[in-house]
Amino acid sequence: MGKLYGLIGHPIGHSMSPVMHNGEFKELGLSHHYHAFDLSPEQLEDGVDAMKMLDIQGFNVTIPHKVAIIPLLDEVEQEAIDIGAVNTVYKRDGKYIGTNTDGSGYLLSLLTLIGEKNLSGKKILVIGAGGAARAVAVSVSQSEVASLTIANRTLEKAEELSKLCQHYSVANAITLSEAETSLGQFDIVINTTSIGMSPHLDRMPISLEHIRSGTVVSDLIYNPLETKWMKLAKSKGAVTDNGISMFVEQGALAFEKWTGVSPDRKRMRNTVLKELGGY
Ligand code: ATR
C-alpha cells in the first residue's frame, strides 16, 4: 500500500511541493501520496499529533513552523540544529526525526552550477541574514570556502550569523553599502532576501556597479524566474541561476530520505517550471 507524505505551513496554497512530489511518485510507479496541510501556529501541536496518528512517513515544514516544530519532534539532526530550523521530517524506527535539506540542497545546486566538488578557494558573499541566509551560509561555510562574507541591512544580524559560520570557515559581516563597493572581490554572490520578488519587480538587493565579469550570481527567488537584478548581472558577464535549483534539490534530498529512492531532478525541475508557467 502507498504511504502518506505531506507538507505543513501557513499559508500553503501556492506551494509547488505537492505537484513536484506527487508527479515523481507517479513517474517512479510508487503509490504514495503527498498532501499539503494548512496549519496555523495555534493548530501546530494538535496538527503534528494528528499526523503521527495517521502514521505519516515524512513531511516538509515551511513558514511559519520551521523553528516551532523542533520541540515537537523525537530527534533533530545536527545540520538542522546548526541552521536552527527544520524543513524535513522523516520517520525511522517509530521516531519522527527533523533535518534540514535547504542548506545542503542549496550547496549541491551551486556545486552543480559551477561544476565543482566543493567551494575550495572561493570568496562568497551572502546578502541577507534571515532564515534562508542561515541555511545557505551554514552549509556553504562547510565547503572549504576561502571566505564567507554576510551583508545585511541590519548589521547585528549579519554579525550573529557570521559568528556561527566561524566554526567552519573564515567569516565576517559587512553593511549592504560595503558589499556594493567591495563587490569585485567576490567569486560567488548569493541573494537570500526577497528583494526583487513579485510584485516588487523593480527592486534590487544591492547595486552591481563593481561586479567582475565571470562572477557567479545566485538569487534564491524564482518568482519571477529571472529578477531584474539577475538580468543586470547577466548583462555584466555574470553566470546566473535562480531559486528553482535549490527548491528542486531540497525536495529531492527529502524524497531520498523518505523513500530511499533517488528521484529524477531534471524531471522534477520541469514539473515545477510547468507549474510556474501556469501562474
Ligand atoms: P527568510 O526566512 O525568507 O530569509 P526573513 O527571515 O524575514 O526571511 O529574512 C529576510 C531578510 O531579507 C533579512 O536579512 C532582511 O534584512 P533585515 O535583517 O535587516 O530585516 C532582508 N530584507 C528584507 N527586506 C529588505 C529590504 N527592503 N531591504 C534590505 N533588506 C531586506
Short mmCIF file of C-alpha atoms and ligand atoms in Angstrom, two decimals:
data_model
loop_
_atom_site.label_atom_id
_atom_site.label_comp_id
_atom_site.label_asym_id
_atom_site.label_seq_id
_atom_site.Cartn_x
_atom_site.Cartn_y
_atom_site.Cartn_z
CA MET A 1 0.00 0.00 0.00
CA GLY A 2 1.11 3.53 -0.69
CA LYS A 3 2.40 5.72 2.11
CA LEU A 4 1.35 9.20 3.08
CA TYR A 5 3.73 12.19 3.00
CA GLY A 6 3.00 15.88 3.32
CA LEU A 7 3.76 19.50 3.98
CA ILE A 8 2.74 21.73 6.87
CA GLY A 9 2.77 25.52 6.63
CA HIS A 10 0.55 28.57 6.63
CA PRO A 11 -0.42 29.61 4.03
CA ILE A 12 0.48 26.76 1.66
CA GLY A 13 -1.85 27.37 -1.26
CA HIS A 14 0.94 28.36 -3.66
CA SER A 15 3.36 25.58 -2.73
CA MET A 16 4.77 23.62 -5.65
CA SER A 17 5.88 20.72 -3.43
CA PRO A 18 2.70 18.62 -3.86
CA VAL A 19 2.82 18.66 -7.65
CA MET A 20 6.59 18.04 -7.63
CA HIS A 21 6.49 15.06 -5.24
CA ASN A 22 3.24 13.52 -6.49
CA GLY A 23 4.50 13.84 -10.08
CA GLU A 24 7.67 11.97 -9.15
CA PHE A 25 5.82 9.27 -7.16
CA LYS A 26 3.72 8.62 -10.26
CA GLU A 27 6.67 8.60 -12.66
CA LEU A 28 8.52 6.11 -10.45
CA GLY A 29 5.48 3.85 -10.10
CA LEU A 30 5.18 4.50 -6.33
CA SER A 31 1.63 4.58 -5.00
CA HIS A 32 2.49 7.16 -2.28
CA HIS A 33 0.70 10.47 -1.86
CA TYR A 34 1.94 13.92 -0.75
CA HIS A 35 -0.65 16.24 0.77
CA ALA A 36 -0.40 19.90 1.83
CA PHE A 37 -1.85 20.57 5.31
CA ASP A 38 -2.56 24.22 6.13
CA LEU A 39 -1.90 24.56 9.87
CA SER A 40 -1.98 27.88 11.71
CA PRO A 41 0.54 28.37 14.56
CA GLU A 42 -2.26 27.66 17.07
CA GLN A 43 -3.01 24.34 15.32
CA LEU A 44 0.61 23.17 15.06
CA GLU A 45 0.80 20.92 18.12
CA ASP A 46 -2.54 19.18 17.53
CA GLY A 47 -1.78 19.03 13.81
CA VAL A 48 1.52 17.24 14.36
CA ASP A 49 -0.18 14.79 16.78
CA ALA A 50 -2.76 14.10 14.07
CA MET A 51 -0.01 13.47 11.50
CA LYS A 52 1.62 10.98 13.87
CA MET A 53 -1.74 9.27 14.40
CA LEU A 54 -2.20 9.00 10.63
CA ASP A 55 1.24 7.32 10.50
CA ILE A 56 2.58 9.87 8.03
CA GLN A 57 6.03 8.66 6.97
CA GLY A 58 7.55 12.08 6.38
CA PHE A 59 6.70 15.70 5.78
CA ASN A 60 8.13 19.06 4.83
CA VAL A 61 7.85 22.04 7.12
CA THR A 62 7.57 25.57 5.80
CA ILE A 63 6.89 29.08 7.06
CA PRO A 64 5.96 29.77 9.88
CA HIS A 65 6.68 26.40 11.54
CA LYS A 66 10.37 25.72 10.77
CA VAL A 67 11.54 26.64 14.28
CA ALA A 68 8.38 25.91 16.31
CA ILE A 69 8.33 22.26 15.12
CA ILE A 70 11.65 21.45 16.84
CA PRO A 71 10.34 20.67 20.38
CA LEU A 72 7.54 18.52 18.89
CA LEU A 73 9.98 16.03 17.32
CA ASP A 74 11.68 12.97 18.83
CA GLU A 75 15.13 13.87 17.43
CA VAL A 76 16.74 16.65 15.40
CA GLU A 77 19.85 16.14 13.21
CA GLN A 78 22.95 18.28 13.76
CA GLU A 79 22.59 20.14 10.43
CA ALA A 80 19.12 21.34 11.44
CA ILE A 81 20.38 22.27 14.92
CA ASP A 82 23.17 24.40 13.34
CA ILE A 83 20.71 26.09 10.97
CA GLY A 84 18.21 26.46 13.80
CA ALA A 85 15.31 25.26 11.64
CA VAL A 86 13.75 22.03 10.33
CA ASN A 87 12.36 21.78 6.79
CA THR A 88 12.05 17.98 6.55
CA VAL A 89 10.79 15.33 8.98
CA TYR A 90 11.15 11.59 8.39
CA LYS A 91 10.08 8.52 10.38
CA ARG A 92 12.65 5.92 11.48
CA ASP A 93 12.00 3.10 13.95
CA GLY A 94 8.83 4.79 15.13
CA LYS A 95 10.56 8.13 15.76
CA TYR A 96 9.94 11.42 13.96
CA ILE A 97 13.33 12.96 13.13
CA GLY A 98 13.87 16.53 11.93
CA THR A 99 16.51 17.52 9.41
CA ASN A 100 17.20 20.43 7.08
CA THR A 101 17.71 19.93 3.35
CA ASP A 102 17.55 23.65 2.43
CA GLY A 103 21.24 24.32 3.07
CA SER A 104 22.63 21.08 1.64
CA GLY A 105 20.15 21.39 -1.26
CA TYR A 106 21.41 24.89 -1.98
CA LEU A 107 25.06 23.82 -1.77
CA LEU A 108 24.52 20.88 -4.14
CA SER A 109 22.71 23.10 -6.65
CA LEU A 110 25.54 25.67 -6.51
CA LEU A 111 28.22 22.98 -7.00
CA THR A 112 26.27 21.64 -10.00
CA LEU A 113 26.11 25.16 -11.46
CA ILE A 114 29.87 25.76 -11.19
CA GLY A 115 30.83 22.15 -11.98
CA GLU A 116 32.99 21.69 -8.85
CA LYS A 117 33.08 19.17 -5.97
CA ASN A 118 33.47 21.86 -3.30
CA LEU A 119 33.89 25.64 -2.93
CA SER A 120 37.63 25.46 -2.31
CA GLY A 121 39.31 28.87 -2.81
CA LYS A 122 36.03 30.71 -3.41
CA LYS A 123 35.19 34.05 -1.82
CA ILE A 124 31.47 34.09 -1.11
CA LEU A 125 29.10 36.99 -0.42
CA VAL A 126 25.70 36.19 1.12
CA ILE A 127 23.16 39.04 1.06
CA GLY A 128 20.64 38.82 3.91
CA ALA A 129 20.74 37.24 7.36
CA GLY A 130 17.24 35.74 7.80
CA GLY A 131 16.12 32.12 7.80
CA ALA A 132 17.10 31.38 4.19
CA ALA A 133 20.50 33.04 4.65
CA ARG A 134 21.13 30.92 7.73
CA ALA A 135 20.60 27.66 5.84
CA VAL A 136 22.74 28.82 2.89
CA ALA A 137 25.56 30.32 4.98
CA VAL A 138 25.88 27.38 7.39
CA SER A 139 26.09 24.85 4.54
CA VAL A 140 28.33 26.93 2.26
CA SER A 141 30.75 27.64 5.12
CA GLN A 142 31.36 23.87 5.44
CA SER A 143 32.55 23.52 1.83
CA GLU A 144 36.19 24.69 2.15
CA VAL A 145 35.47 28.30 1.13
CA ALA A 146 38.32 30.84 1.17
CA SER A 147 36.00 33.29 2.93
CA LEU A 148 32.33 33.90 3.67
CA THR A 149 31.02 37.45 3.98
CA ILE A 150 27.49 38.24 5.11
CA ALA A 151 25.93 41.60 4.19
CA ASN A 152 22.67 42.70 5.74
CA ARG A 153 20.55 45.83 6.25
CA THR A 154 20.65 45.10 9.99
CA LEU A 155 24.37 44.61 10.59
CA GLU A 156 23.92 42.92 14.01
CA LYS A 157 22.05 40.04 12.38
CA ALA A 158 24.86 39.57 9.85
CA GLU A 159 27.39 39.61 12.70
CA GLU A 160 25.44 36.97 14.60
CA LEU A 161 25.27 34.68 11.55
CA SER A 162 28.93 35.20 10.68
CA LYS A 163 29.90 34.19 14.24
CA LEU A 164 28.00 30.92 13.77
CA CYS A 165 29.80 30.28 10.46
CA GLN A 166 33.20 30.98 12.03
CA HIS A 167 33.01 27.43 13.45
CA TYR A 168 33.60 26.22 9.91
CA SER A 169 35.34 28.95 7.90
CA VAL A 170 36.71 32.49 7.81
CA ALA A 171 33.53 34.57 8.07
CA ASN A 172 32.76 38.26 8.54
CA ALA A 173 29.87 40.72 8.36
CA ILE A 174 29.52 43.97 6.37
CA THR A 175 26.82 46.52 5.50
CA LEU A 176 24.97 46.49 2.18
CA SER A 177 26.84 49.60 1.01
CA GLU A 178 30.19 47.97 1.88
CA ALA A 179 29.06 44.98 -0.18
CA GLU A 180 28.37 47.27 -3.14
CA THR A 181 31.81 48.90 -3.08
CA SER A 182 33.73 45.65 -2.49
CA LEU A 183 31.69 43.54 -4.92
CA GLY A 184 34.66 42.96 -7.27
CA GLN A 185 36.39 40.81 -4.62
CA PHE A 186 33.81 38.03 -4.62
CA ASP A 187 33.60 34.91 -6.81
CA ILE A 188 30.04 33.99 -5.82
CA VAL A 189 27.26 36.39 -4.74
CA ILE A 190 24.03 34.97 -3.28
CA ASN A 191 20.82 36.94 -2.68
CA THR A 192 18.77 35.33 0.08
CA THR A 193 16.40 38.28 0.64
CA SER A 194 13.02 38.67 -1.01
CA ILE A 195 14.05 41.95 -2.69
CA GLY A 196 13.00 41.77 -6.36
CA MET A 197 10.32 39.15 -5.78
CA SER A 198 6.93 39.66 -7.39
CA PRO A 199 5.13 42.08 -7.16
CA HIS A 200 8.10 44.41 -6.37
CA LEU A 201 9.88 43.62 -9.62
CA ASP A 202 11.85 46.89 -9.79
CA ARG A 203 13.78 46.44 -6.55
CA MET A 204 17.35 45.15 -6.30
CA PRO A 205 19.21 43.94 -3.17
CA ILE A 206 22.48 45.78 -3.97
CA SER A 207 23.92 47.74 -6.91
CA LEU A 208 26.08 45.75 -9.33
CA GLU A 209 28.29 48.64 -10.46
CA HIS A 210 31.51 46.97 -9.25
CA ILE A 211 30.81 43.36 -10.26
CA ARG A 212 33.51 41.41 -12.10
CA SER A 213 32.66 39.56 -15.31
CA GLY A 214 32.52 35.81 -14.60
CA THR A 215 31.19 36.22 -11.06
CA VAL A 216 28.53 33.65 -10.15
CA VAL A 217 25.31 35.42 -9.12
CA SER A 218 22.66 33.29 -7.48
CA ASP A 219 19.23 34.56 -6.48
CA LEU A 220 17.04 32.37 -4.28
CA ILE A 221 13.95 34.00 -5.81
CA TYR A 222 12.05 32.06 -8.51
CA ASN A 223 9.03 34.31 -8.87
CA PRO A 224 9.87 35.86 -11.31
CA LEU A 225 12.19 33.25 -12.81
CA GLU A 226 14.69 36.00 -13.64
CA THR A 227 14.78 39.05 -11.36
CA LYS A 228 15.81 42.47 -12.64
CA TRP A 229 18.99 42.05 -10.57
CA MET A 230 19.85 38.73 -12.25
CA LYS A 231 19.16 40.18 -15.68
CA LEU A 232 21.53 43.05 -14.92
CA ALA A 233 24.18 40.67 -13.55
CA LYS A 234 23.96 38.60 -16.74
CA SER A 235 24.38 41.71 -18.89
CA LYS A 236 27.60 42.40 -16.95
CA GLY A 237 29.02 38.95 -17.75
CA ALA A 238 27.92 37.07 -14.61
CA VAL A 239 26.90 33.40 -14.55
CA THR A 240 23.41 33.42 -13.03
CA ASP A 241 20.96 30.96 -11.50
CA ASN A 242 17.55 31.32 -9.85
CA GLY A 243 15.94 29.67 -6.82
CA ILE A 244 14.41 26.76 -8.73
CA SER A 245 17.62 24.76 -8.45
CA MET A 246 17.63 25.00 -4.64
CA PHE A 247 13.91 24.26 -4.45
CA VAL A 248 14.25 21.11 -6.54
CA GLU A 249 17.37 19.88 -4.72
CA GLN A 250 15.95 20.38 -1.21
CA GLY A 251 12.87 18.43 -2.36
CA ALA A 252 14.96 15.69 -3.97
CA LEU A 253 17.01 15.22 -0.77
CA ALA A 254 13.79 14.97 1.28
CA PHE A 255 12.39 12.45 -1.26
CA GLU A 256 15.53 10.31 -0.83
CA LYS A 257 15.27 10.42 2.98
CA TRP A 258 11.64 9.31 2.81
CA THR A 259 11.73 6.64 0.11
CA GLY A 260 15.36 5.58 -0.26
CA VAL A 261 14.86 6.22 -3.99
CA SER A 262 16.79 8.86 -5.94
CA PRO A 263 14.32 10.97 -7.94
CA ASP A 264 14.96 12.43 -11.41
CA ARG A 265 15.99 16.04 -10.67
CA LYS A 266 15.59 17.17 -14.27
CA ARG A 267 12.05 15.84 -14.41
CA MET A 268 11.20 17.45 -11.05
CA ARG A 269 12.56 20.74 -12.36
CA ASN A 270 10.42 20.50 -15.48
CA THR A 271 7.34 19.75 -13.38
CA VAL A 272 7.99 22.89 -11.29
CA LEU A 273 8.68 25.06 -14.34
CA LYS A 274 5.47 23.86 -15.96
CA GLU A 275 3.58 24.66 -12.77
CA LEU A 276 5.14 28.14 -12.57
CA GLY A 277 4.26 28.76 -16.20
CA GLY A 278 0.65 28.36 -15.16
CA TYR A 279 0.94 31.26 -12.68
P1 ATR B 1 13.61 34.40 5.12
O1 ATR B 1 13.24 33.39 6.16
O2 ATR B 1 12.88 34.23 3.81
O3 ATR B 1 15.07 34.52 4.93
P2 ATR B 1 13.47 36.65 6.91
O4 ATR B 1 13.98 35.75 7.99
O5 ATR B 1 12.36 37.57 7.21
O6 ATR B 1 13.03 35.80 5.66
O7 ATR B 1 14.73 37.49 6.35
C1 ATR B 1 14.61 38.45 5.38
C2 ATR B 1 16.00 39.01 5.02
O8 ATR B 1 15.81 39.96 3.97
C3 ATR B 1 16.66 39.77 6.16
O9 ATR B 1 18.05 39.66 6.02
C4 ATR B 1 16.20 41.21 5.90
O10 ATR B 1 17.05 42.20 6.43
P3 ATR B 1 16.92 42.67 7.98
O11 ATR B 1 17.58 41.62 8.78
O12 ATR B 1 17.59 43.98 8.04
O13 ATR B 1 15.42 42.78 8.24
C5 ATR B 1 16.25 41.24 4.40
N1 ATR B 1 15.35 42.26 3.83
C6 ATR B 1 14.02 42.15 3.64
N2 ATR B 1 13.53 43.27 3.08
C7 ATR B 1 14.57 44.13 2.90
C8 ATR B 1 14.72 45.43 2.34
N3 ATR B 1 13.67 46.11 1.84
N4 ATR B 1 15.96 45.98 2.32
C9 ATR B 1 17.03 45.30 2.82
N5 ATR B 1 16.95 44.06 3.35
C10 ATR B 1 15.75 43.47 3.39
#
